[in-house]
Coordinates of C-alpha atoms in Angstrom, one line a residue:
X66 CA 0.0 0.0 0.0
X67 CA 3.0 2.2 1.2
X68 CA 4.3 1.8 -2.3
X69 CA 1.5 2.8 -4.4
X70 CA 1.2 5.4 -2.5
X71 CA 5.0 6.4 -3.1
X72 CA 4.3 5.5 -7.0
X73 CA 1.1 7.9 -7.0
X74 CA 3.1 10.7 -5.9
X75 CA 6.1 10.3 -8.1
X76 CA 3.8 10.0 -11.0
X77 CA 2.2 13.1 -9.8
X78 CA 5.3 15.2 -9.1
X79 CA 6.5 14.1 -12.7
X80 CA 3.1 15.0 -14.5
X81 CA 3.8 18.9 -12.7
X82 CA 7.5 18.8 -13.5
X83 CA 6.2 18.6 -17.2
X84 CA 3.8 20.6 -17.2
X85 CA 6.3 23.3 -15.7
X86 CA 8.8 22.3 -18.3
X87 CA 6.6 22.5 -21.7
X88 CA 5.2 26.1 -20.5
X89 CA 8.7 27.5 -20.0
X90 CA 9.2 26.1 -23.7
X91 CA 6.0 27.4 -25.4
X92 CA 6.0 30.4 -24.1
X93 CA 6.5 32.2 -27.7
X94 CA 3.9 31.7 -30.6
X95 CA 7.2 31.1 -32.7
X96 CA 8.3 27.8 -30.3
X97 CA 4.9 26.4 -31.5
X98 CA 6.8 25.5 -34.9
X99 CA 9.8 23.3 -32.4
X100 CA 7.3 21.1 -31.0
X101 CA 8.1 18.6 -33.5
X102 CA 12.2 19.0 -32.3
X103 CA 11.4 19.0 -29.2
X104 CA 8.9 15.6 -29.3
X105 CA 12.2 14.0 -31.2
X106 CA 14.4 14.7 -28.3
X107 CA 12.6 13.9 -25.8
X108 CA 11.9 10.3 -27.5
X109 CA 15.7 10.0 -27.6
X110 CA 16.0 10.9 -24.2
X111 CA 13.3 8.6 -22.9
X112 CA 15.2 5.7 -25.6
X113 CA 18.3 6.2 -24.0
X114 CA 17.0 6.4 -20.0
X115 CA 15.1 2.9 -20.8
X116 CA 18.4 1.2 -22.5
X117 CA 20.1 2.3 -19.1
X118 CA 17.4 0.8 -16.9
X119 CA 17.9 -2.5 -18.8
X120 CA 21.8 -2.5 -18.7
X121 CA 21.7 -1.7 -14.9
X122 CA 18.8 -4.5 -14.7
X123 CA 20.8 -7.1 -16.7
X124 CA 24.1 -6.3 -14.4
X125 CA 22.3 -6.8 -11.5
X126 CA 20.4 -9.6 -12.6
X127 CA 23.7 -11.4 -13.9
X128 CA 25.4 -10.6 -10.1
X129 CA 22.5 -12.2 -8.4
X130 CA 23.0 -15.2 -10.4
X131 CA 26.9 -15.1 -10.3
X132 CA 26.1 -15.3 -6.3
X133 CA 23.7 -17.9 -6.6
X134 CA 26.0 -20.3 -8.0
X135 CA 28.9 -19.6 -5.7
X136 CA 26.4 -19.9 -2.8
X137 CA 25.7 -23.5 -4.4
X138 CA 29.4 -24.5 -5.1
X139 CA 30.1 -23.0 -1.1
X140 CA 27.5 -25.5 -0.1
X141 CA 28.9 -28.4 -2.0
X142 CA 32.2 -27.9 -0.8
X143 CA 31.1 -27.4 3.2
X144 CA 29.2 -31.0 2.6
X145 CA 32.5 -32.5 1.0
X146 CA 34.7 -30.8 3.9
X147 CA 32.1 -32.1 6.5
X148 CA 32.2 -35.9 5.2
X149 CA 36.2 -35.4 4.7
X150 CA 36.3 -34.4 8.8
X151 CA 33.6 -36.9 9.6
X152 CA 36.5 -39.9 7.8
X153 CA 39.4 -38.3 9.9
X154 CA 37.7 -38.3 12.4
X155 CA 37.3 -42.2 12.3
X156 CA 40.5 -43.4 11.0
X157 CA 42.1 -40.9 14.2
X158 CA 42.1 -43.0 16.7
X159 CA 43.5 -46.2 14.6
X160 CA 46.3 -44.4 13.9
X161 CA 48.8 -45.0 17.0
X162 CA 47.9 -48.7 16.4
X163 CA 48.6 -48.6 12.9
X164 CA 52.1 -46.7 14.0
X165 CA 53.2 -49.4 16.5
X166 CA 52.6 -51.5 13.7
X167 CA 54.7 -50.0 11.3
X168 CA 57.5 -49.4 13.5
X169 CA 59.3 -52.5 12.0
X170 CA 58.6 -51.0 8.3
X171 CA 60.1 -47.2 9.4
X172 CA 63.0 -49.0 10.5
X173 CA 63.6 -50.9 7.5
X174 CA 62.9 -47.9 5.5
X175 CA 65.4 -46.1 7.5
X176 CA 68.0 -48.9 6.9
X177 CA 67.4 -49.3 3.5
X178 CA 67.9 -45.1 3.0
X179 CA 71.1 -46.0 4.4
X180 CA 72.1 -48.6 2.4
X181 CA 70.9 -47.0 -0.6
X182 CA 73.3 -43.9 0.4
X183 CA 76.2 -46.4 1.3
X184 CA 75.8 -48.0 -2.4
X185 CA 75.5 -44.5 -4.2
X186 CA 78.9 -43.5 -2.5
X187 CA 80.5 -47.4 -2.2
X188 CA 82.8 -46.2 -5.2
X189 CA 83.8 -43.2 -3.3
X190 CA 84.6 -44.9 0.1
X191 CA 86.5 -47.2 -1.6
X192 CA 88.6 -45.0 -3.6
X193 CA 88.6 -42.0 -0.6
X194 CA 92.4 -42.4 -0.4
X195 CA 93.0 -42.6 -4.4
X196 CA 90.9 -39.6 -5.2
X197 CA 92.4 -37.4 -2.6
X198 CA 96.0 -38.7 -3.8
X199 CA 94.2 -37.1 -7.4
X200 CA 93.1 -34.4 -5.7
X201 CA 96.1 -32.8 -4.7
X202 CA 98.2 -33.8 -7.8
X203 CA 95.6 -31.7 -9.9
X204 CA 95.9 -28.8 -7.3
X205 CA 99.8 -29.1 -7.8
X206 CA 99.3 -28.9 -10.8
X207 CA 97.3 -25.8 -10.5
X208 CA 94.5 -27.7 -13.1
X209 CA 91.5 -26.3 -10.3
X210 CA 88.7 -27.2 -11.9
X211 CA 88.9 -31.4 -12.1
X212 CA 90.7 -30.7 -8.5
X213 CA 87.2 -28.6 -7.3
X214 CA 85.4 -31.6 -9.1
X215 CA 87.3 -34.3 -7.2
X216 CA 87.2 -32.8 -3.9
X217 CA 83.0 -32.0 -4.1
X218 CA 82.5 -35.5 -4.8
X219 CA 84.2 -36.6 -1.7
X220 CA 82.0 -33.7 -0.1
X221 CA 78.9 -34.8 -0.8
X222 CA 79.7 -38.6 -0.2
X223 CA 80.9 -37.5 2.6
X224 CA 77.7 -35.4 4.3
X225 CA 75.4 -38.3 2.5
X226 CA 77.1 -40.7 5.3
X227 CA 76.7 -38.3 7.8
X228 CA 73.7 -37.0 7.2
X229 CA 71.8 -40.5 7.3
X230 CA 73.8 -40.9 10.3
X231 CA 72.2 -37.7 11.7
X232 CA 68.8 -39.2 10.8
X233 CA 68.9 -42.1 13.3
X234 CA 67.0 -41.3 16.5
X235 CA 70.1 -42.6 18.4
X236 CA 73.3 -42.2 16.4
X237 CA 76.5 -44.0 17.4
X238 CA 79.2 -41.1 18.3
X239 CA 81.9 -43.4 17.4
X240 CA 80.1 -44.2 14.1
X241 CA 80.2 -40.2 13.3
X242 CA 83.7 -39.9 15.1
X243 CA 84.7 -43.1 12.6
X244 CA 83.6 -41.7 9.4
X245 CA 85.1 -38.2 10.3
X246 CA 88.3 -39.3 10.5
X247 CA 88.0 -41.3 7.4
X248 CA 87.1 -38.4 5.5
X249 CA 89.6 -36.1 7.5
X250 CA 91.8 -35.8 4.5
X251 CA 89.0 -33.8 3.0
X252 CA 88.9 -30.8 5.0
X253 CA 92.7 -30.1 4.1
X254 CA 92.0 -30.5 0.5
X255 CA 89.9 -27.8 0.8
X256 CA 92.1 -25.6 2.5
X257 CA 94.6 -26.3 0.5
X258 CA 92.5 -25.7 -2.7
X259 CA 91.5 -22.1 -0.7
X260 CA 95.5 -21.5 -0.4
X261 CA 95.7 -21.9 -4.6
X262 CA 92.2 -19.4 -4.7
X263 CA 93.8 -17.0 -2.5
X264 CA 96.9 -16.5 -3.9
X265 CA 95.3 -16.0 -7.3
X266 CA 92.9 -13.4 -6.1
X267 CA 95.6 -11.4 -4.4
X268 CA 97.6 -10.9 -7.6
X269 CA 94.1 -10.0 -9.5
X270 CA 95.2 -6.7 -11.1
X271 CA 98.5 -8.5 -12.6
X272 CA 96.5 -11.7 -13.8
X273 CA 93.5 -10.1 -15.4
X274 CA 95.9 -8.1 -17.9
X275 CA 98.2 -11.0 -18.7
X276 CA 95.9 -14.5 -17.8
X277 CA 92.2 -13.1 -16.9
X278 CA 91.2 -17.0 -17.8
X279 CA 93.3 -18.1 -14.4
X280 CA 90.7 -15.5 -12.8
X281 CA 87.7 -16.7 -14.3
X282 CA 88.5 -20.2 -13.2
X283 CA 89.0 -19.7 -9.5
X284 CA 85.8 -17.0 -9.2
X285 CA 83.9 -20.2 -10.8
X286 CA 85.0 -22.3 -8.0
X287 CA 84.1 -19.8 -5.5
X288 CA 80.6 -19.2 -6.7
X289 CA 80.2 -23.2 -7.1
X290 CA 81.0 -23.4 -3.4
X291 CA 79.3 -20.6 -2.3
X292 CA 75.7 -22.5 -4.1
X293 CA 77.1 -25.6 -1.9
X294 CA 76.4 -22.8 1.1
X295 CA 73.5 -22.0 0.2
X296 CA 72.0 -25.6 -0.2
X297 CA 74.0 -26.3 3.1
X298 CA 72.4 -23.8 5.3
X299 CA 68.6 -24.8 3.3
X300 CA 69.2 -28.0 4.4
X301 CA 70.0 -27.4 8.0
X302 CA 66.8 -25.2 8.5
X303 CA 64.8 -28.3 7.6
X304 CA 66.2 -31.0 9.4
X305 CA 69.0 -29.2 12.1
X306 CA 72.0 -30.9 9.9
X307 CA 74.9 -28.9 9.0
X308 CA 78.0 -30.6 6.7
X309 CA 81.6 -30.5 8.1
X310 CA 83.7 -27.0 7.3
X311 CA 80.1 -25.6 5.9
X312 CA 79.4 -22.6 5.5
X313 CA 83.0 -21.8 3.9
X314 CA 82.2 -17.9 2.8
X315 CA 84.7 -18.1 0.2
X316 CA 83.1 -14.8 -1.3
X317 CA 83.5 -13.3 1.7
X318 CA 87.0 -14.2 1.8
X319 CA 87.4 -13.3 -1.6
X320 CA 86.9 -9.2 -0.4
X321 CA 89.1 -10.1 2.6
X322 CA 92.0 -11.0 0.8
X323 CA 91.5 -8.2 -1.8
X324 CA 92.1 -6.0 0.9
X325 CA 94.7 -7.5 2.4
X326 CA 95.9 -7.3 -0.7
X327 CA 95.6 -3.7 -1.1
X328 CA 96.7 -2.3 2.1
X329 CA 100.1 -4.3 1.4
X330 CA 100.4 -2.7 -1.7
X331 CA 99.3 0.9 -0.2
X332 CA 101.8 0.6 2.2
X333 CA 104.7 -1.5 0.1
X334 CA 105.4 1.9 -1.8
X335 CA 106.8 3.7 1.0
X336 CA 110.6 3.5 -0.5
X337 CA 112.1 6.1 1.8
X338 CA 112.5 7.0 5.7
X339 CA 112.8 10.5 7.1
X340 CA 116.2 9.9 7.8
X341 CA 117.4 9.0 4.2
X342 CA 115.3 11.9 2.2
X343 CA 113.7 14.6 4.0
X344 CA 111.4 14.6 0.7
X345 CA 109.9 11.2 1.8
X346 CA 106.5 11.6 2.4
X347 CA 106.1 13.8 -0.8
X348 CA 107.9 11.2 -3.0
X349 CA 105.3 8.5 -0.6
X350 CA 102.1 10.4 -1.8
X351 CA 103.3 10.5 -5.8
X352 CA 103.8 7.1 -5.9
X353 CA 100.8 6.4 -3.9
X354 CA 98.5 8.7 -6.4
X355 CA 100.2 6.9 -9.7
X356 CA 99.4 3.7 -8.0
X357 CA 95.8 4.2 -7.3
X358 CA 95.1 5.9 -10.9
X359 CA 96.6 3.4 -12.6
X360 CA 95.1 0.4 -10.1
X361 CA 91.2 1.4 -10.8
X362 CA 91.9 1.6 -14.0
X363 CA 92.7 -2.1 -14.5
X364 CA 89.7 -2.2 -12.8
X365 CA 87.6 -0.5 -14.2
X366 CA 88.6 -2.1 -17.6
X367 CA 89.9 -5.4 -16.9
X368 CA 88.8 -6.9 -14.0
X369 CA 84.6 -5.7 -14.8
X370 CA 85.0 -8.9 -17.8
X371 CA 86.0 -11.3 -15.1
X372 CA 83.8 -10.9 -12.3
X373 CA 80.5 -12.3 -12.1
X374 CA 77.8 -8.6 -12.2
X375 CA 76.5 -9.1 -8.7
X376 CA 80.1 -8.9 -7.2
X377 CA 80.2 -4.6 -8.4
X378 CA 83.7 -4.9 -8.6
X379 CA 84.7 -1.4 -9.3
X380 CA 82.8 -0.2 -6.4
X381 CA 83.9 -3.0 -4.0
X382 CA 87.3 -1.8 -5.5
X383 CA 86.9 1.6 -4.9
X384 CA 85.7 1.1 -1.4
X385 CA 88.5 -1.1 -0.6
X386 CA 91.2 1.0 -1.9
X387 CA 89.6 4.0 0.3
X388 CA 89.4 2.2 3.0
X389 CA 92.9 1.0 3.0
X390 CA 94.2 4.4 2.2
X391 CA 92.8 6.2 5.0
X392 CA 93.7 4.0 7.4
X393 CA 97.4 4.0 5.8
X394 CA 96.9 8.0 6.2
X395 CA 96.1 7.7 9.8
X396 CA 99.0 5.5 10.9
X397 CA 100.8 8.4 8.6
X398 CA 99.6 10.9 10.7
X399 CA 101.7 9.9 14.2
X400 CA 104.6 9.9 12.5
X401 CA 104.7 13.1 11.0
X402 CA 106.4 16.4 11.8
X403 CA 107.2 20.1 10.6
X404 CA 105.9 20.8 7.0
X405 CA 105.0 16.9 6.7
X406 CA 101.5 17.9 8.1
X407 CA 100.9 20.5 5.7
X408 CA 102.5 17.9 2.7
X409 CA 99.8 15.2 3.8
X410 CA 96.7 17.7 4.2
X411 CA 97.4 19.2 0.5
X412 CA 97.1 15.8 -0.3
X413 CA 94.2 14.8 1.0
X414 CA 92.5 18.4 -0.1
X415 CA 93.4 17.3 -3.8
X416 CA 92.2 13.6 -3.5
X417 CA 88.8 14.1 -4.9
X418 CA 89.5 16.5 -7.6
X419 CA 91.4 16.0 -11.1
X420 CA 94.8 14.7 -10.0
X421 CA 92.9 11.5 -8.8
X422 CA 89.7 10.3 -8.1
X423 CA 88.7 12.8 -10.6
X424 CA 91.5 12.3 -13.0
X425 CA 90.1 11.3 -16.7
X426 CA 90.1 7.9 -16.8
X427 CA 88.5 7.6 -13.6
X428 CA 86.1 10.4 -13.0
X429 CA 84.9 9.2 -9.5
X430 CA 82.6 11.2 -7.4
X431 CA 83.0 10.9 -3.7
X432 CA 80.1 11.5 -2.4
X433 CA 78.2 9.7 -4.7
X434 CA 79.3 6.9 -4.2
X435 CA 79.2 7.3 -0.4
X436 CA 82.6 7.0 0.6
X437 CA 83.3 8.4 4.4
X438 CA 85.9 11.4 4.2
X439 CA 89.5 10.0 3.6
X440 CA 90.9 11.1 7.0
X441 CA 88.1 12.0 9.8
X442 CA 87.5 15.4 10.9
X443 CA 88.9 15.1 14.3
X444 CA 92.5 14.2 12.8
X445 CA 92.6 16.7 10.2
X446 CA 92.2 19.2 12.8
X447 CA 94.9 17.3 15.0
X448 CA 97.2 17.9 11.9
X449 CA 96.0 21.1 11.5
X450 CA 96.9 21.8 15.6
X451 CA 99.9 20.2 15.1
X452 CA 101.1 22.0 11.8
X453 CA 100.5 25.8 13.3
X454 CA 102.0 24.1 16.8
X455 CA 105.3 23.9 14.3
X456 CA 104.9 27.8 12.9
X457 CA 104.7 29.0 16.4
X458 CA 108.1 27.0 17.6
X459 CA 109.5 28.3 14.3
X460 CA 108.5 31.5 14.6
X461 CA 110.3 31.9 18.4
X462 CA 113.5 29.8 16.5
X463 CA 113.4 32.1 14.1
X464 CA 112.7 35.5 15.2
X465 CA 115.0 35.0 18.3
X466 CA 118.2 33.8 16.3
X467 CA 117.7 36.7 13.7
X468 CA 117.5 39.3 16.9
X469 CA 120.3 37.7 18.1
X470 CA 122.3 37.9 15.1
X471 CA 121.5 41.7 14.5
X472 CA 122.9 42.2 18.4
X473 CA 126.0 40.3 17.0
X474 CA 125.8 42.4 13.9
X475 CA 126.1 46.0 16.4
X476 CA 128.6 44.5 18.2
X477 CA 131.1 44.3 16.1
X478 CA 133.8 46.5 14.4
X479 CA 132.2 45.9 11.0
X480 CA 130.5 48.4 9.1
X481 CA 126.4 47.8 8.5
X482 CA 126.0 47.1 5.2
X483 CA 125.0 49.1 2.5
X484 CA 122.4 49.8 -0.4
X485 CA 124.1 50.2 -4.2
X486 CA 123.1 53.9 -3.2
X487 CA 125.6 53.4 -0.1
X488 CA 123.1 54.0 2.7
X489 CA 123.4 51.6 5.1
X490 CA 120.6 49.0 5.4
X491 CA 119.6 45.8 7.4
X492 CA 118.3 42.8 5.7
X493 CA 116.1 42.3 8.6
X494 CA 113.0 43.1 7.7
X495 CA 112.9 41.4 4.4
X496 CA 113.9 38.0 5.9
X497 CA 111.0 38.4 8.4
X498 CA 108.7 39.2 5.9
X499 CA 109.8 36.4 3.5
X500 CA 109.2 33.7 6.6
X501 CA 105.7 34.9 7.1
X502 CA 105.0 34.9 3.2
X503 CA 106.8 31.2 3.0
X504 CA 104.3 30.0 6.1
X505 CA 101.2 31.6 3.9
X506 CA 102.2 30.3 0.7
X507 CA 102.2 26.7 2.3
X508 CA 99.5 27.4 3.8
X509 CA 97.6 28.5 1.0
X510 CA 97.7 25.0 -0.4
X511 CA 95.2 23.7 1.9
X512 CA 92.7 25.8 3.0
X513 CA 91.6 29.5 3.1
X514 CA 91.0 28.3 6.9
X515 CA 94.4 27.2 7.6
X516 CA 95.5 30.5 5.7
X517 CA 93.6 32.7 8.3
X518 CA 94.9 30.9 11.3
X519 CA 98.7 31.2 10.3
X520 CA 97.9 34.7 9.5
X521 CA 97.1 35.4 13.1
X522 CA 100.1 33.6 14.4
X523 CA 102.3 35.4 12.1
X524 CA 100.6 39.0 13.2
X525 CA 101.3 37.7 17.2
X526 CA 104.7 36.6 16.6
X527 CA 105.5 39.8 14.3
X528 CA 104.0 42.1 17.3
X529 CA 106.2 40.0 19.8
X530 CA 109.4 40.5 17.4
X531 CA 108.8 44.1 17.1
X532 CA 108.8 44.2 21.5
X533 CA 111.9 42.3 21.6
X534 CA 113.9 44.3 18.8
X535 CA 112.7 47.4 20.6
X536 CA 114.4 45.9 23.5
X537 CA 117.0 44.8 22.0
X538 CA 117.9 48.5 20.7
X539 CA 117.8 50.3 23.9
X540 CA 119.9 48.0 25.4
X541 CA 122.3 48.5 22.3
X542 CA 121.8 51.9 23.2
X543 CA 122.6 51.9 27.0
X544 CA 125.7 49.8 26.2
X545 CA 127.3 52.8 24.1
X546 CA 127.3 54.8 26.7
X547 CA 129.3 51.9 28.8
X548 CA 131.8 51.8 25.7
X549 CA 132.5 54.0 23.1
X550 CA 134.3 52.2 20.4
X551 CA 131.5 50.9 19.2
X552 CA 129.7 51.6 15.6
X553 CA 127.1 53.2 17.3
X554 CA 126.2 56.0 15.0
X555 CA 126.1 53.7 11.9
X556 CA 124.4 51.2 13.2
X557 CA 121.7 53.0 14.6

């Protein structure tokens, strides 16, 4: 009732809504002649409006029945689940009686996996002592890859024994202790294989420009065992066992020995001592900037072929060699003394720009590729403390024995000397001036900083001179009068 009611007064409010509508449009005589029109668009209208109804009908139609059949197919599958649980439900509670009675068939399932392992590696235990005897007679004769391939067989016959060993509920100790030692040769093949791997990696720059293949050959190897890891440690989160010597990490060590490697060769370079050449560290750093340009170059074009992709050699490389460096600059740094600070922080000041990392063939950014600063802050202002702690001493060395060679100077019979104009003149002032343009200059080649702060030294010590000359001259002065045969006049 509610609803014909509602329908009544739609129809209603319609019939006035048109009404309202076709007065606004006929209000003009000449809109009489548009009826036509106007009957033509409102059919289209009304066309389209009805097509819409339908689709809307049609979707919700085809939803309902969509949901129908997945109510029906939710129905059949609760039955299926419900008879399913109703059969487990049954069969539980023969199930430890059916387990007592198959204990006899688990353990001769269990044997049988064993002797089925023992027959698969029979050839191997047989021949352990022969294959090893092969083993190492391929490593000496540095043919790696049948070497690898011996020595992985013994592996896995190896951890096949063991590991059905590990699957007994209560394994023998001495069994595992037996088969161990059997196998002990094993282990020591591999280290001894490692031993060939390492020393091939260390030399990397020299082998990948004259035999990358030796290279190639040993990264295979590594990557082979590091898969054998892999399969290792997805093994033992399954069923707790892990194989003898596994996980090796021989990737890991591959990085380790590269920078071993490099800090040996950082630090080989140094071919002088302080005592020998007072030009050490300078000809130190030269060598050590030739070195690294000419190092990351190899890498960058040699050693990218050889490596697998996922290894980023040249920025492991990079990293590495930074690494190395600064901590070669920091042991640097307690050994230094006078102008050796200001030699090592020019250096360091030019190491990212053109003369190295962003030499040509390089063309390294720094801080993109997130490298730390080569020597930290708190040492380079240790240097820094420790380089204007050397002006000041020089300063008072200097300024002292030049006061003290003027006094000399007055106290002798000799004339001053003189100008090509004959007046006399003192050199003085141009050899002060000279040391505290020398201490700028040198500071000028590290920073405007470092500039500022030898600057203010230089002012203190020049203010302090000008006290003690002063000094110095009236006391000059008093002595004349003590003793007249002095050049007084002249010298003053």
């Amino acid at each position: 009732m509610i609803n014909a009611m509602n329908i009544e007064a739609l129809e209603a409010e319609a019939r006035q809504t048109a009404i309202k509508h076709v007065s606004n449009m006929l209000q003009r005589p000449d809109q009489l002649e548009k009826v036509d029109q106007y009957k033509r668009r409102v059919i289209r209208k009304k066309t389209s409006v009805e097509g819409m109804l339908k689709t809307a009908m049609q979707t919700q139609l085809d939803g309902v029945r969509t949901g129908l059949i997945h109510l029906q197919t939710s129905q059949q599958d609760i039955h299926e689940i419900k008879k399913t649980l109703k059969e487990v439900e049954e069969t539980f509670p023969v199930v430890p009686n059916l387990v007592e009675k198959l204990k006899l068939v688990r353990e001769e399932s269990m044997k049988h996996s064993q002797y089925v392992a023992a027959m698969e590696n029979l050839k191997h235990i047989f021949n352990v002592p022969e294959t090893v005897q092969k083993t190492r007679d391929a490593i000496a004769e540095s043919d790696l890859l049948i070497a690898h391939q011996y020595m992985t067989d013994l592996e896995n016959s190896r951890d096949d024994l063991l590991y059905e060993l590990h699957r007994l509920p209560a394994t023998s100790t001495a069994d595992k202790n037996m088969l161990k030692h059997y196998y002990s040769e094993v282990e020591k093949l591999s280290e001894e294989l490692g031993k060939q791997l390492w020393l091939i990696i260390r030399l990397t720059l020299n082998s990948v420009r004259k035999e990358p293949a030796i290279i190639v050959t040993a990264l295979r190897i590594i990557e082979r065992e590091e898969k054998a890891d892999a399969m290792a440690i997805k093994r033992y989160d399954t069923t707790g066992f892990m194989p003898t010597g596994r996980p090796k990490q021989w990737r890991k060590r591959v990085f380790e020995i590269l920078e071993e490697a490099i800090s040996e060769r950082i630090a080989g370079n140094q071919f002088h001592e302080r005592a020998q050449n007072k030009m050490w560290l300078v000809l130190h750093m030269e060598v050590t900037r030739i070195l690294f340009i000419e190092d990351l170059k190899v890498v960058k074009q040699a050693c990218v072929p050889c490596f697998p992709p996922h290894y980023n050699i040249v920025q492991e490389m990079l990293h590495l060699y930074h690494k190395c460096l600064s901590s070669h600059l920091q042991e640097l740094a307690n050994e230094l003394e006078g102008n050796e600070y200001v030699t090592l922080l020019n250096w360091v000041q030019s190491y990212e720009g053109p003369e190295l990392m962003g030499h040509n063939d390089l063309k390294f950014d720094i801080k993109s590729e997130g490298l730390p600063p080569l020597l930290p802050k708190p040492i380079v202002e240790e240097l820094t403390s420790k380089y204007c702690a050397t002006v000041e001493k020089n300063y008072k060395e200097w300024l002292s024995n030049t006061i003290a060679r003027e006094v000399k100077d007055w106290s002798s019979n000799n004339q001053p000397e003189c100008d090509e104009s004959r007046h006399y003149q003192t050199t003085t002032p141009v050899i002060v001036f000279q040391m505290i343009d020398q201490h700028l200059q040198v500071a000028r080649t590290v920073t405007k900083t470092l500039v500022n702060r030898v600057l203010i030294i230089s002012m203190d010590h020049l203010s302090a001179f000008a006290k003690q000359y002063k000094d110095a001259v009236n006391k000059y002065s008093k002595s004349h009068f003590e003793n007249r045969n002095q050049l007084f006049t002249p010298n003053m």
